[in-house]
CSV table of C-alpha atoms in Angstrom, one decimal:
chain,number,residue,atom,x,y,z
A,1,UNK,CA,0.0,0.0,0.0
A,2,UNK,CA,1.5,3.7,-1.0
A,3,UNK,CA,2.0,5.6,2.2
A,4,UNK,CA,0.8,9.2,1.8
A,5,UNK,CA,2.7,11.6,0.1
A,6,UNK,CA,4.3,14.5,2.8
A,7,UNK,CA,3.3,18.0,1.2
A,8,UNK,CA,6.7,19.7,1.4
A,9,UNK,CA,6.1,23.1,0.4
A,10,UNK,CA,4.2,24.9,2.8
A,11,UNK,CA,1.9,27.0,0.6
A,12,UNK,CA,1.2,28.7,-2.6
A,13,UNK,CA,3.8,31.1,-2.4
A,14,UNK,CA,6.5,28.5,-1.5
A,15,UNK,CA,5.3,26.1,-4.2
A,16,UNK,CA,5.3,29.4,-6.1
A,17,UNK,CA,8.6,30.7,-5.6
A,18,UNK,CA,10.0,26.8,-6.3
A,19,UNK,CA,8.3,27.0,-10.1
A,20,UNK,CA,10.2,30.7,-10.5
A,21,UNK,CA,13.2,28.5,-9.8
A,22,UNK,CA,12.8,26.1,-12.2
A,23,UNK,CA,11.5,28.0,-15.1
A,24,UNK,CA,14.4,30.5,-14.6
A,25,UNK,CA,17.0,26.9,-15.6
A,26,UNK,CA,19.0,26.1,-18.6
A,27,UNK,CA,19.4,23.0,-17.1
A,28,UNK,CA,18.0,21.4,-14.1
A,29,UNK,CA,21.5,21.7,-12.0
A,30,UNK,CA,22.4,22.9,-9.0
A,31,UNK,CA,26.4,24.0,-9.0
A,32,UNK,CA,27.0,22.2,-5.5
A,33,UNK,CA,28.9,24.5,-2.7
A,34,UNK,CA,32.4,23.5,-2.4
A,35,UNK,CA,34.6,24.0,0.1
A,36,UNK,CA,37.3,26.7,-0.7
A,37,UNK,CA,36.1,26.1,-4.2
A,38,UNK,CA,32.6,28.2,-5.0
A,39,UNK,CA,33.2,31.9,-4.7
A,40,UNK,CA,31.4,34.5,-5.8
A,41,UNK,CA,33.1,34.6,-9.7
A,42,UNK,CA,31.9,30.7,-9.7
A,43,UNK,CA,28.6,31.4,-8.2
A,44,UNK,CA,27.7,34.5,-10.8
A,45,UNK,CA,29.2,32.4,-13.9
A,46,UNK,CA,26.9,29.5,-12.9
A,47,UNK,CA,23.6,31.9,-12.6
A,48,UNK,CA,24.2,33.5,-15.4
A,49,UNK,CA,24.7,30.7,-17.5
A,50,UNK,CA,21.3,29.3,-16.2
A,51,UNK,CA,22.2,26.7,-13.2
A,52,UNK,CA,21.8,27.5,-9.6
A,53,UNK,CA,25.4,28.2,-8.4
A,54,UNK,CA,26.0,28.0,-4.9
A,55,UNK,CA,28.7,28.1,-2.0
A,56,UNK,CA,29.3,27.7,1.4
A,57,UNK,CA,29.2,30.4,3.5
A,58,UNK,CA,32.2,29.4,5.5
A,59,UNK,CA,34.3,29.9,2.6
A,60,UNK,CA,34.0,34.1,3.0
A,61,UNK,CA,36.0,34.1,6.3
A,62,UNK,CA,34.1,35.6,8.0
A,63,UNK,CA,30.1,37.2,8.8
A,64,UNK,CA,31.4,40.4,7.4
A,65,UNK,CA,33.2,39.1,4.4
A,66,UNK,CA,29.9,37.0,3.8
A,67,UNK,CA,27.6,40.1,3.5
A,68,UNK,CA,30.8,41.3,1.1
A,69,UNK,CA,30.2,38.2,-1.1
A,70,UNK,CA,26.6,38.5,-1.5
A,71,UNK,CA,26.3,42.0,-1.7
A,72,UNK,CA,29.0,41.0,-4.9
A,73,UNK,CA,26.7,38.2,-6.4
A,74,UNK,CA,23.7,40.1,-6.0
A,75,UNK,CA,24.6,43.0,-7.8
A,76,UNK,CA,26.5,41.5,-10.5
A,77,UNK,CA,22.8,39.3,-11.1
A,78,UNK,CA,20.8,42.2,-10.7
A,79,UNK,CA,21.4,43.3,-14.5
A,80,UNK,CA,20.8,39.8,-15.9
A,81,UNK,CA,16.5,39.0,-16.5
A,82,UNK,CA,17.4,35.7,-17.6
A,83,UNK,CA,19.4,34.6,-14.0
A,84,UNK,CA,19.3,31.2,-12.0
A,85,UNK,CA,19.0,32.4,-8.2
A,86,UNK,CA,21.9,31.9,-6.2
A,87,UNK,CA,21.7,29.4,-3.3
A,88,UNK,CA,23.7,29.9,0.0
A,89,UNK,CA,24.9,26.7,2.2
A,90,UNK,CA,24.7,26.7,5.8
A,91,UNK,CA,27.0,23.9,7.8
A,92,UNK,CA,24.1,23.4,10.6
A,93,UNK,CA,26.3,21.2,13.0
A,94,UNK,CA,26.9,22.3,16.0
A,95,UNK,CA,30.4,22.7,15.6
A,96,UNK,CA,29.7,25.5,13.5
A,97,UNK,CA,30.6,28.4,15.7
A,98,UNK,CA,29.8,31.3,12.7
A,99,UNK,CA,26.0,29.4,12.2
A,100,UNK,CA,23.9,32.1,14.0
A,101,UNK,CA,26.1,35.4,12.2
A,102,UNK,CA,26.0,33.8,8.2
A,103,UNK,CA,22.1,33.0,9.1
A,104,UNK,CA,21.5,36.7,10.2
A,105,UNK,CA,23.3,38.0,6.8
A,106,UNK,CA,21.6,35.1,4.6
A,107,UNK,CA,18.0,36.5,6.2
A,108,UNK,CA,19.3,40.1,5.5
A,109,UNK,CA,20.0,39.7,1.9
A,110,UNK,CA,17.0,37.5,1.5
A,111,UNK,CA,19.2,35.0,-0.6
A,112,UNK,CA,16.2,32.5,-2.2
A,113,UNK,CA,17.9,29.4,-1.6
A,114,UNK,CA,19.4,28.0,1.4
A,115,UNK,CA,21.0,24.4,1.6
A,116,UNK,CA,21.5,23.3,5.3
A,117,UNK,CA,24.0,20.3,5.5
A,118,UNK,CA,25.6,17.7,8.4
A,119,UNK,CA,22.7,18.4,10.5
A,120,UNK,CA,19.3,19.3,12.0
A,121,UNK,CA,17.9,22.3,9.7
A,122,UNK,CA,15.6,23.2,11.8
A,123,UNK,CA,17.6,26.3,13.4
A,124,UNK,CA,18.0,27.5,9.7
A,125,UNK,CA,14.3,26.6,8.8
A,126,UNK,CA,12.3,29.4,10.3
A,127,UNK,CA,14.2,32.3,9.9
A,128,UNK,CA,14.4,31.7,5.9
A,129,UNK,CA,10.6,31.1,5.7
A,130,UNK,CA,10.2,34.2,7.4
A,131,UNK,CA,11.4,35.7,4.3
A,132,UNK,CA,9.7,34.3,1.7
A,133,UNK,CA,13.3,31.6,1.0
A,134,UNK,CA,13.5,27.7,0.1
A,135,UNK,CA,15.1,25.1,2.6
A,136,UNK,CA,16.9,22.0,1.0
A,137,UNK,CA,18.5,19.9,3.8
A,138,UNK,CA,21.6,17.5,2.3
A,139,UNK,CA,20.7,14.0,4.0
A,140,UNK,CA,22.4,10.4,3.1
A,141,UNK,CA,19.9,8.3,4.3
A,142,UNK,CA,15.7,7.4,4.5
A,143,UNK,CA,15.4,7.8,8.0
A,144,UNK,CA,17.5,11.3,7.8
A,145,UNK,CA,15.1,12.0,4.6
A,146,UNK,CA,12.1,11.6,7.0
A,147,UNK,CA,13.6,13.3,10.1
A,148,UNK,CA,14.4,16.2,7.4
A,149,UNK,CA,10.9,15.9,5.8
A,150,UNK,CA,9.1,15.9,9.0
A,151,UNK,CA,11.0,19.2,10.3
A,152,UNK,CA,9.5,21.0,7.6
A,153,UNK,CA,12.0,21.8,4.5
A,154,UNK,CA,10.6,22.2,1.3
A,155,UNK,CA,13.4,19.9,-0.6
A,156,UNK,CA,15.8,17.1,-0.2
A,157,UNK,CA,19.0,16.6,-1.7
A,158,UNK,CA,20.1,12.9,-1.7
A,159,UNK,CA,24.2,12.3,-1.3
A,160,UNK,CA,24.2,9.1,-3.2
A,161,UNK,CA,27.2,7.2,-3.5
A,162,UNK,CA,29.9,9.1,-5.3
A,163,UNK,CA,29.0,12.5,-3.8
A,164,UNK,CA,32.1,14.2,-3.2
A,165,UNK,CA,32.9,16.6,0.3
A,166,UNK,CA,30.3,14.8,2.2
A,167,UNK,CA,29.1,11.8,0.7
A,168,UNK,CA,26.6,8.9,1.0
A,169,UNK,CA,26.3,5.2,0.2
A,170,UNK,CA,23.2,4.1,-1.6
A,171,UNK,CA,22.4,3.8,-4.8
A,172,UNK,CA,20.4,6.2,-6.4
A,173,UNK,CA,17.9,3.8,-8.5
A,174,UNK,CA,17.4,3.1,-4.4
A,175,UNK,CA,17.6,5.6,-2.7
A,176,UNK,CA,15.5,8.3,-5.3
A,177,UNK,CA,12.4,5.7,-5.2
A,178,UNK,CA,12.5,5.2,-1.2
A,179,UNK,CA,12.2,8.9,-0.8
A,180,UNK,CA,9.5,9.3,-3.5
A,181,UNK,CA,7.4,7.1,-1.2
A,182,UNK,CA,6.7,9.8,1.6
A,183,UNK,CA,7.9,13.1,0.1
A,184,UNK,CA,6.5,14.8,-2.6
A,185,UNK,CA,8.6,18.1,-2.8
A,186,UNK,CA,11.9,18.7,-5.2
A,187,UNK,CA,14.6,16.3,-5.4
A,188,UNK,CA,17.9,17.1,-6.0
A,189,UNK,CA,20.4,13.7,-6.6
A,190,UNK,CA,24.2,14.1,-5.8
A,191,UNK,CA,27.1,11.6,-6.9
A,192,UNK,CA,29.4,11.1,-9.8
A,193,UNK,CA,26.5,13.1,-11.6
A,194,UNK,CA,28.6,14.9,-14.7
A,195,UNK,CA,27.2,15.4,-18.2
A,196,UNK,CA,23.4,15.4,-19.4
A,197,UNK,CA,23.1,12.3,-20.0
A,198,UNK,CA,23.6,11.7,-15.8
A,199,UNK,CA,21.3,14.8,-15.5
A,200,UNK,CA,18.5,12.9,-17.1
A,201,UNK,CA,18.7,9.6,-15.5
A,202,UNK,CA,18.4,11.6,-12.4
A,203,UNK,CA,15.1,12.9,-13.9
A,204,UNK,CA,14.0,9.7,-15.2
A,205,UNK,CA,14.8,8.4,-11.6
A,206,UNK,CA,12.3,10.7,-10.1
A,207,UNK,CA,14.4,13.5,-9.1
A,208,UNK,CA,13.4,17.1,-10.2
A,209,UNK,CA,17.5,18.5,-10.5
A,210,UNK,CA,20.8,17.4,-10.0
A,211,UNK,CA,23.7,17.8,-8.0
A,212,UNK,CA,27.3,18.9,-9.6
A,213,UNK,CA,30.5,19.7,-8.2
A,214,UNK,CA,33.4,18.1,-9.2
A,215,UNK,CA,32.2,19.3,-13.1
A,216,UNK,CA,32.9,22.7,-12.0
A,217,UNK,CA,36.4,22.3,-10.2
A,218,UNK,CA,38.4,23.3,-13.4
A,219,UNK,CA,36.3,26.1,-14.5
A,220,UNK,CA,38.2,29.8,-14.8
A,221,UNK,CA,36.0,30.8,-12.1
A,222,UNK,CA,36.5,28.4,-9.3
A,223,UNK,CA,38.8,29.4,-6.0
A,224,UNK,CA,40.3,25.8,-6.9
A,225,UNK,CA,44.6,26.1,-7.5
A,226,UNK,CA,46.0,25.6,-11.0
A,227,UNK,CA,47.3,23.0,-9.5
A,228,UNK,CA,44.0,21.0,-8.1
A,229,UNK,CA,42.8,21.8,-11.5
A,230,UNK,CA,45.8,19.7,-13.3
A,231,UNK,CA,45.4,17.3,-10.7
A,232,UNK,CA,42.1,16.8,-11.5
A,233,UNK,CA,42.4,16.7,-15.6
A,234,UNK,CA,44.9,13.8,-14.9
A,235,UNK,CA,43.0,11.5,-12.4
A,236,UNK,CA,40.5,9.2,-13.4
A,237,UNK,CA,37.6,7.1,-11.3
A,238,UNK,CA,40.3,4.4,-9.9
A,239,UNK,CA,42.7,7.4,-8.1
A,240,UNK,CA,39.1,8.6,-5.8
A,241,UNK,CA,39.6,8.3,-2.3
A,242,UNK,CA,37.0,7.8,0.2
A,243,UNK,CA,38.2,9.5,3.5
A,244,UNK,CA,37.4,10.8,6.3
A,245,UNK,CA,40.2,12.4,7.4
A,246,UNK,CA,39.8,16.1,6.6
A,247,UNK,CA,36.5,16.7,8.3
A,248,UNK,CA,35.8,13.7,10.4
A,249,UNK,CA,33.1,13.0,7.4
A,250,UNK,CA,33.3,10.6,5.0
A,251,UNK,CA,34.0,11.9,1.4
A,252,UNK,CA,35.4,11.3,-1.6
């Protein structure tokens, strides 16, 4: 028997401001947030070019050097109709001493999209509805999916095996169906996820966008070193390691 469907979006003007999303998309990507990777030159390429480009907002080094950031990405969008919206990612875990002061700017400049990850969003969840924003919680498994969908966000975004900074371990022709059972609101699919053909699997799947990082690594734009970049270009699937050394997180 189907369980019921959880409505995700709160109300008209949520499920509202989702469809503006979508219809402003070349493509149904999100530009995932990378650490010391997205900046503002990546985030602004990837809007403009008609994917949601994101970051996280620990990579401005601080609260005031966050409002500098988005004060830069809004302004250089504000000239450009045709614009994805810019999404901002907030590290919700408690060890997050700076969560509270990059909340307070993201409510300020109203940013449209916020993506809480490794954690509860609930502390993120209220202040951004307040303002008319989206919530997207990153989660790696159903029972996070539920506990994410039951606090009240209006979209998902599955780390499937092969996700990168923080990543997850199920399939997603697994994982995308198990969520579809008991939450109805947008999907985003992460892992190994790099050309269109990937992209439309992820739709067939059941998912409404997709989730790309490591695509964007080598781009002009990205904070990344010439030398990550080469790196990169040279490696192939076999030289991936799965660690969790730098953040006490598994990732690839």
């Amino acid at each position: 028997m189907e369980e019921q469907a959880v409505i995700s979006l709160r109300d008209n003007l949520a499920r509202a401001e989702w469809a503006r999303i979508k219809a402003s998309l070349k493509l149904p990507v999100i530009t995932a947030p990378m650490f010391l990777v997205s900046g503002p030159e990546l985030v602004v390429a990837c809007c403009r070019a008609g994917v949601i480009g994101s970051f996280p907002t620990i990579n401005a080094r601080s609260p005031e050097s966050l409002d500098e950031w988005l004060a830069v990405i809004q302004s250089e969008l504000a000239c450009c109709s045709d614009a994805a919206p810019p999404a901002a990612n907030l590290v919700v875990h408690r060890s997050n001493p700076r969560l509270a002061d990059d909340l307070a700017v993201v409510a300020r400049r109203r940013v449209p999209l916020v993506i809480a990850s490794v954690g509860d969003p609930r502390p993120v969840i209220e202040r951004v509805h307040d303002y008319g924003g989206l919530v997207f919680a990153d989660v790696a498994s159903e029972k996070h999916a539920r506990r994410a969908a039951a606090s009240g966000v209006d979209g998902l975004i599955l780390l499937c095996a092969g996700a990168g900074g923080n990543t997850g371990w199920l399939s997603p022709f697994s994982f995308v169906p198990a969520v579809r059972r008991f939450f109805a609101g947008p999907l985003a699919v992460a892992g190994g996820i790099a050309d269109g053909r990937a992209i439309r699997a992820a739709e067939m799947l059941g998912a409404d966008i997709a989730y790309l990082g490591t695509r964007f690594i080598t781009a002009r734009e990205s904070m990344a070193s010439d030398e990550y970049r080469a790196m990169l270009i040279e490696s192939g699937i076999d030289d991936i390691q799965l660690t969790d050394a730098l953040t006490g997180i598994p990732g690839n």
